Amino acid sequence: MLKLRDGIVELYRKAATSIPPDVEEALKNVFESEEDPEIKECLSKIIGNIRLARRTEGPVCEDIGVPVFSIAAPRGLSHLELRETVREATVLATEKIPLTPNAIDILTGENTGNNTGVGFPIISIEETTSDTLRIDLMLKDSGCENVGNLYRLPDEKLDASMDLEGVRKCVLDAVKRNQGKGCPPYIISVGIGATDDQVSALAKRQLFRRVTDCNDNPEIAGFEKKLLDEINLMGAGVGKTTAIGVKVGMNHRHSSSFCVYTFVSCWSIRRARLLW
């Protein structure tokens, strides 16, 4: 597992020092569409900093946030060994790149100094029929984590019922409530399902998707586009653009529960993939 460990260290380096091409391209499109000189100058600096970070291998953001791993593992590959390899790589990456240490003990308030601790980093592993090991890493901004919103439908205050129209009202409310927080333009991710923990994890997984992708479900694909158009009419972001993407994940629900979770992520979505 030593080569895999070193590969994960480089995965950390890539995620920390470069913005995915699809996000960078979306930001360039926002720059081209904007007319306000001050906003164009701000966007130009963002794009320039992205290029500088990639060229110098410096961090895109000083704070790496929380490392979140989503792993698809072939049958027969030990999940225990994978988790241990990820932890070893995290310690090395923190020292070598270097990365800001963020793992804080709940009881003592002490920093472990190496970005590992109880449940830190966050590691999710699923078995796959593929022969290829796929490791996705996202350095999740904690400021945006603090503005996640959970809704339970029906919601009388929003006049939101247990359907997609109700979900729409939840998402628009979340964007309105959190405007000015984080660093717009945003990427909005949404999880819909039966339980609180399920929809939170589902919403977070949507942030691994490319800005340019299309949902496998045609109805949800149309819903994402409609929401993006509507959000960008709110004027809650950078000039004419509030969000560069809306991503929705959907699970089945119970007849008595309809949970919705929204993340309002900053433009600096730091994700990278390793295939092994």
Short mmCIF file of C-alpha atoms in Angstrom, two decimals:
data_model
loop_
_atom_site.label_atom_id
_atom_site.label_comp_id
_atom_site.label_asym_id
_atom_site.label_seq_id
_atom_site.Cartn_x
_atom_site.Cartn_y
_atom_site.Cartn_z
CA MET A 1 0.00 0.00 0.00
CA LEU A 2 3.05 2.32 0.03
CA LYS A 3 2.62 3.40 -3.60
CA LEU A 4 -1.08 4.03 -2.98
CA ARG A 5 -0.21 6.06 0.11
CA ASP A 6 2.16 8.23 -1.93
CA GLY A 7 -0.49 8.56 -4.63
CA ILE A 8 -2.95 9.91 -2.04
CA VAL A 9 -0.34 12.42 -0.86
CA GLU A 10 -0.17 13.72 -4.44
CA LEU A 11 -3.96 13.71 -4.56
CA TYR A 12 -3.92 16.05 -1.56
CA ARG A 13 -1.38 18.26 -3.36
CA LYS A 14 -3.53 18.48 -6.47
CA ALA A 15 -6.72 19.24 -4.52
CA ALA A 16 -5.05 21.88 -2.35
CA THR A 17 -3.25 23.74 -5.14
CA SER A 18 -5.64 23.64 -8.09
CA ILE A 19 -9.27 24.34 -8.87
CA PRO A 20 -10.95 21.77 -11.16
CA PRO A 21 -10.98 22.84 -14.86
CA ASP A 22 -14.79 22.84 -15.04
CA VAL A 23 -15.04 25.29 -12.14
CA GLU A 24 -12.28 27.50 -13.55
CA GLU A 25 -14.02 27.56 -16.93
CA ALA A 26 -17.32 28.49 -15.26
CA LEU A 27 -15.62 31.40 -13.49
CA LYS A 28 -14.16 32.59 -16.80
CA ASN A 29 -17.66 32.53 -18.29
CA VAL A 30 -18.93 34.63 -15.39
CA PHE A 31 -16.10 37.10 -16.01
CA GLU A 32 -16.97 37.37 -19.71
CA SER A 33 -20.67 37.94 -19.01
CA GLU A 34 -20.16 40.58 -16.33
CA GLU A 35 -20.26 44.28 -17.24
CA ASP A 36 -19.49 46.01 -13.93
CA PRO A 37 -15.76 47.01 -13.98
CA GLU A 38 -15.26 46.49 -10.24
CA ILE A 39 -16.79 43.02 -10.32
CA LYS A 40 -14.76 42.10 -13.41
CA GLU A 41 -11.60 43.19 -11.57
CA CYS A 42 -12.55 41.01 -8.58
CA LEU A 43 -13.18 38.00 -10.82
CA SER A 44 -9.94 38.65 -12.69
CA LYS A 45 -8.02 38.46 -9.39
CA ILE A 46 -9.76 35.19 -8.49
CA ILE A 47 -8.87 33.63 -11.85
CA GLY A 48 -5.32 34.99 -11.59
CA ASN A 49 -4.89 33.49 -8.11
CA ILE A 50 -6.11 30.12 -9.40
CA ARG A 51 -3.45 30.16 -12.11
CA LEU A 52 -0.77 31.30 -9.68
CA ALA A 53 -1.59 28.55 -7.18
CA ARG A 54 -1.41 25.90 -9.89
CA ARG A 55 1.91 27.23 -11.24
CA THR A 56 3.62 27.61 -7.86
CA GLU A 57 1.89 24.65 -6.17
CA GLY A 58 0.74 27.01 -3.46
CA PRO A 59 -2.61 26.61 -1.69
CA VAL A 60 -5.72 28.00 -3.38
CA CYS A 61 -7.00 28.76 0.14
CA GLU A 62 -4.87 28.92 3.27
CA ASP A 63 -7.39 26.81 5.18
CA ILE A 64 -7.84 23.34 3.68
CA GLY A 65 -11.09 22.84 5.59
CA VAL A 66 -12.12 19.23 6.22
CA PRO A 67 -10.74 16.44 3.98
CA VAL A 68 -13.66 14.35 2.66
CA PHE A 69 -12.94 11.07 0.84
CA SER A 70 -15.41 9.17 -1.31
CA ILE A 71 -13.91 5.82 -2.30
CA ALA A 72 -15.20 3.16 -4.70
CA ALA A 73 -13.23 -0.02 -3.96
CA PRO A 74 -13.08 -3.26 -5.99
CA ARG A 75 -14.24 -6.46 -4.32
CA GLY A 76 -11.63 -8.08 -2.11
CA LEU A 77 -9.79 -4.87 -1.24
CA SER A 78 -9.69 -4.39 2.52
CA HIS A 79 -11.64 -1.36 3.66
CA LEU A 80 -9.69 -1.33 6.92
CA GLU A 81 -6.40 -1.14 5.04
CA LEU A 82 -7.74 1.59 2.78
CA ARG A 83 -8.78 3.70 5.74
CA GLU A 84 -5.38 3.25 7.38
CA THR A 85 -3.59 4.13 4.13
CA VAL A 86 -5.65 7.31 3.82
CA ARG A 87 -4.78 8.28 7.39
CA GLU A 88 -1.06 7.62 6.80
CA ALA A 89 -1.17 9.67 3.61
CA THR A 90 -2.93 12.49 5.46
CA VAL A 91 -0.16 12.69 8.04
CA LEU A 92 2.49 12.77 5.30
CA ALA A 93 0.60 15.30 3.18
CA THR A 94 0.16 17.64 6.15
CA GLU A 95 3.93 17.63 6.67
CA LYS A 96 5.19 17.57 3.07
CA ILE A 97 2.87 19.92 1.12
CA PRO A 98 2.31 21.38 3.84
CA LEU A 99 -1.36 21.55 4.86
CA THR A 100 -2.96 23.55 7.65
CA PRO A 101 -3.66 21.11 10.53
CA ASN A 102 -7.35 21.28 11.41
CA ALA A 103 -8.26 18.21 13.50
CA ILE A 104 -9.33 19.50 16.93
CA ASP A 105 -10.11 17.27 19.91
CA ILE A 106 -13.68 17.97 21.05
CA LEU A 107 -12.86 17.60 24.79
CA THR A 108 -9.43 19.20 25.09
CA GLY A 109 -9.54 21.68 22.20
CA GLU A 110 -6.06 20.51 21.20
CA ASN A 111 -4.98 20.26 17.57
CA THR A 112 -3.50 16.87 16.63
CA GLY A 113 -1.17 18.66 14.24
CA ASN A 114 -1.53 16.17 11.39
CA ASN A 115 -5.16 16.38 10.20
CA THR A 116 -6.07 13.00 11.67
CA GLY A 117 -8.29 12.21 14.63
CA VAL A 118 -11.50 10.43 15.54
CA GLY A 119 -13.55 10.44 12.31
CA PHE A 120 -11.09 12.89 10.73
CA PRO A 121 -10.58 12.90 7.78
CA ILE A 122 -14.07 11.82 6.69
CA ILE A 123 -13.85 8.56 4.71
CA SER A 124 -16.75 6.92 2.88
CA ILE A 125 -16.09 3.59 1.11
CA GLU A 126 -18.43 1.63 -1.15
CA GLU A 127 -17.78 -1.64 -2.98
CA THR A 128 -17.80 -1.57 -6.78
CA THR A 129 -17.81 -4.21 -9.52
CA SER A 130 -15.02 -2.34 -11.31
CA ASP A 131 -11.40 -3.50 -11.11
CA THR A 132 -10.30 0.10 -10.65
CA LEU A 133 -9.98 1.78 -7.26
CA ARG A 134 -11.44 5.29 -7.44
CA ILE A 135 -10.57 7.80 -4.73
CA ASP A 136 -12.27 11.20 -4.77
CA LEU A 137 -11.03 13.86 -2.36
CA MET A 138 -12.70 17.14 -1.52
CA LEU A 139 -11.24 19.72 0.83
CA LYS A 140 -14.55 20.97 2.23
CA ASP A 141 -14.61 24.58 3.33
CA SER A 142 -15.76 24.78 6.94
CA GLY A 143 -17.17 28.29 6.62
CA CYS A 144 -19.62 26.95 4.04
CA GLU A 145 -20.25 23.90 6.21
CA ASN A 146 -21.60 26.27 8.84
CA VAL A 147 -24.30 27.57 6.50
CA GLY A 148 -25.82 24.23 5.56
CA ASN A 149 -29.59 24.12 6.07
CA LEU A 150 -31.90 21.24 6.95
CA TYR A 151 -35.59 21.41 6.07
CA ARG A 152 -38.38 18.98 6.85
CA LEU A 153 -41.39 19.13 4.58
CA PRO A 154 -44.09 20.21 4.83
CA ASP A 155 -42.84 23.59 6.08
CA GLU A 156 -45.64 26.00 7.03
CA LYS A 157 -43.39 29.08 7.19
CA LEU A 158 -42.27 28.58 3.61
CA ASP A 159 -45.65 27.26 2.47
CA ALA A 160 -43.61 24.34 1.14
CA SER A 161 -45.34 21.02 0.49
CA MET A 162 -43.90 17.51 0.12
CA ASP A 163 -42.92 17.76 -3.54
CA LEU A 164 -40.32 19.34 -5.87
CA GLU A 165 -42.05 22.70 -5.60
CA GLY A 166 -41.51 22.46 -1.84
CA VAL A 167 -37.85 21.61 -2.41
CA ARG A 168 -37.55 24.62 -4.72
CA LYS A 169 -38.83 26.91 -1.94
CA CYS A 170 -36.30 25.40 0.51
CA VAL A 171 -33.35 25.98 -1.83
CA LEU A 172 -34.33 29.57 -2.61
CA ASP A 173 -34.79 30.24 1.11
CA ALA A 174 -31.33 28.81 1.87
CA VAL A 175 -29.67 31.01 -0.76
CA LYS A 176 -31.52 34.09 0.52
CA ARG A 177 -30.63 33.36 4.15
CA ASN A 178 -26.95 32.77 3.41
CA GLN A 179 -26.26 35.49 0.85
CA GLY A 180 -23.10 37.39 1.65
CA LYS A 181 -21.62 34.40 3.48
CA GLY A 182 -18.85 32.33 1.96
CA CYS A 183 -17.31 33.38 -1.35
CA PRO A 184 -19.73 33.67 -4.29
CA PRO A 185 -20.41 32.74 -7.00
CA TYR A 186 -21.74 29.64 -5.26
CA ILE A 187 -22.25 26.00 -6.09
CA ILE A 188 -25.54 24.88 -4.55
CA SER A 189 -25.91 21.21 -3.63
CA VAL A 190 -29.10 19.58 -2.43
CA GLY A 191 -29.97 16.20 -0.90
CA ILE A 192 -33.55 14.88 -0.74
CA GLY A 193 -34.62 11.75 1.13
CA ALA A 194 -35.93 10.05 4.24
CA THR A 195 -33.63 11.03 7.13
CA ASP A 196 -31.51 13.96 8.30
CA ASP A 197 -28.15 12.18 8.12
CA GLN A 198 -28.97 10.65 4.73
CA VAL A 199 -29.76 13.94 3.00
CA SER A 200 -26.79 15.78 4.50
CA ALA A 201 -24.36 13.15 3.16
CA LEU A 202 -26.21 13.05 -0.17
CA ALA A 203 -25.99 16.83 -0.59
CA LYS A 204 -22.26 16.74 0.14
CA ARG A 205 -21.72 14.03 -2.47
CA GLN A 206 -23.23 16.30 -5.12
CA LEU A 207 -20.22 18.60 -4.75
CA PHE A 208 -18.05 15.90 -6.33
CA ARG A 209 -20.01 16.36 -9.57
CA ARG A 210 -18.69 18.53 -12.38
CA VAL A 211 -20.35 21.90 -12.84
CA THR A 212 -21.04 20.97 -16.46
CA ASP A 213 -22.56 17.52 -15.91
CA CYS A 214 -26.21 16.63 -16.43
CA ASN A 215 -28.27 14.69 -13.91
CA ASP A 216 -29.09 11.12 -14.96
CA ASN A 217 -32.76 11.77 -14.18
CA PRO A 218 -34.20 14.05 -16.92
CA GLU A 219 -36.79 15.56 -14.58
CA ILE A 220 -34.17 16.41 -11.95
CA ALA A 221 -31.82 17.71 -14.67
CA GLY A 222 -34.55 20.17 -15.70
CA PHE A 223 -35.18 21.02 -12.06
CA GLU A 224 -31.49 21.83 -11.53
CA LYS A 225 -31.44 24.14 -14.54
CA LYS A 226 -34.65 25.88 -13.49
CA LEU A 227 -33.28 26.43 -9.98
CA LEU A 228 -29.97 27.80 -11.31
CA ASP A 229 -31.78 30.28 -13.55
CA GLU A 230 -34.03 31.38 -10.70
CA ILE A 231 -31.18 31.72 -8.20
CA ASN A 232 -29.25 33.92 -10.64
CA LEU A 233 -32.16 36.33 -10.76
CA MET A 234 -31.88 36.89 -7.00
CA GLY A 235 -28.81 39.14 -7.15
CA ALA A 236 -27.31 37.51 -4.09
CA GLY A 237 -23.83 36.82 -5.45
CA VAL A 238 -21.25 38.44 -7.73
CA GLY A 239 -22.87 40.91 -10.11
CA LYS A 240 -25.34 39.06 -12.31
CA THR A 241 -24.20 35.65 -11.08
CA THR A 242 -25.19 34.15 -7.74
CA ALA A 243 -24.35 30.51 -8.57
CA ILE A 244 -22.45 28.64 -11.27
CA GLY A 245 -24.14 25.32 -10.57
CA VAL A 246 -27.00 23.57 -8.80
CA LYS A 247 -26.67 19.84 -8.09
CA VAL A 248 -29.49 17.73 -6.66
CA GLY A 249 -29.30 14.19 -5.27
CA MET A 250 -32.48 12.23 -4.62
CA ASN A 251 -33.26 9.11 -2.54
CA HIS A 252 -36.58 7.46 -1.78
CA ARG A 253 -38.30 8.70 1.35
CA HIS A 254 -40.73 7.40 3.95
CA SER A 255 -44.41 8.28 3.63
CA SER A 256 -44.14 10.42 6.78
CA SER A 257 -40.79 12.11 6.16
CA PHE A 258 -39.47 14.39 3.44
CA CYS A 259 -36.06 15.83 4.34
CA VAL A 260 -34.12 18.39 2.32
CA TYR A 261 -30.54 19.52 2.97
CA THR A 262 -28.81 22.38 1.15
CA PHE A 263 -25.14 23.34 1.00
CA VAL A 264 -24.11 26.77 -0.24
CA SER A 265 -20.51 26.14 -1.30
CA CYS A 266 -18.05 28.86 -2.27
CA TRP A 267 -16.50 28.91 -5.76
CA SER A 268 -13.30 27.42 -4.35
CA ILE A 269 -14.48 23.83 -4.60
CA ARG A 270 -11.26 21.83 -4.20
CA ARG A 271 -11.71 18.29 -5.44
CA ALA A 272 -9.48 15.77 -7.20
CA ARG A 273 -9.64 12.12 -8.27
CA LEU A 274 -7.17 9.23 -8.16
CA LEU A 275 -7.68 6.08 -10.24
CA TRP A 276 -5.59 3.07 -9.17
#
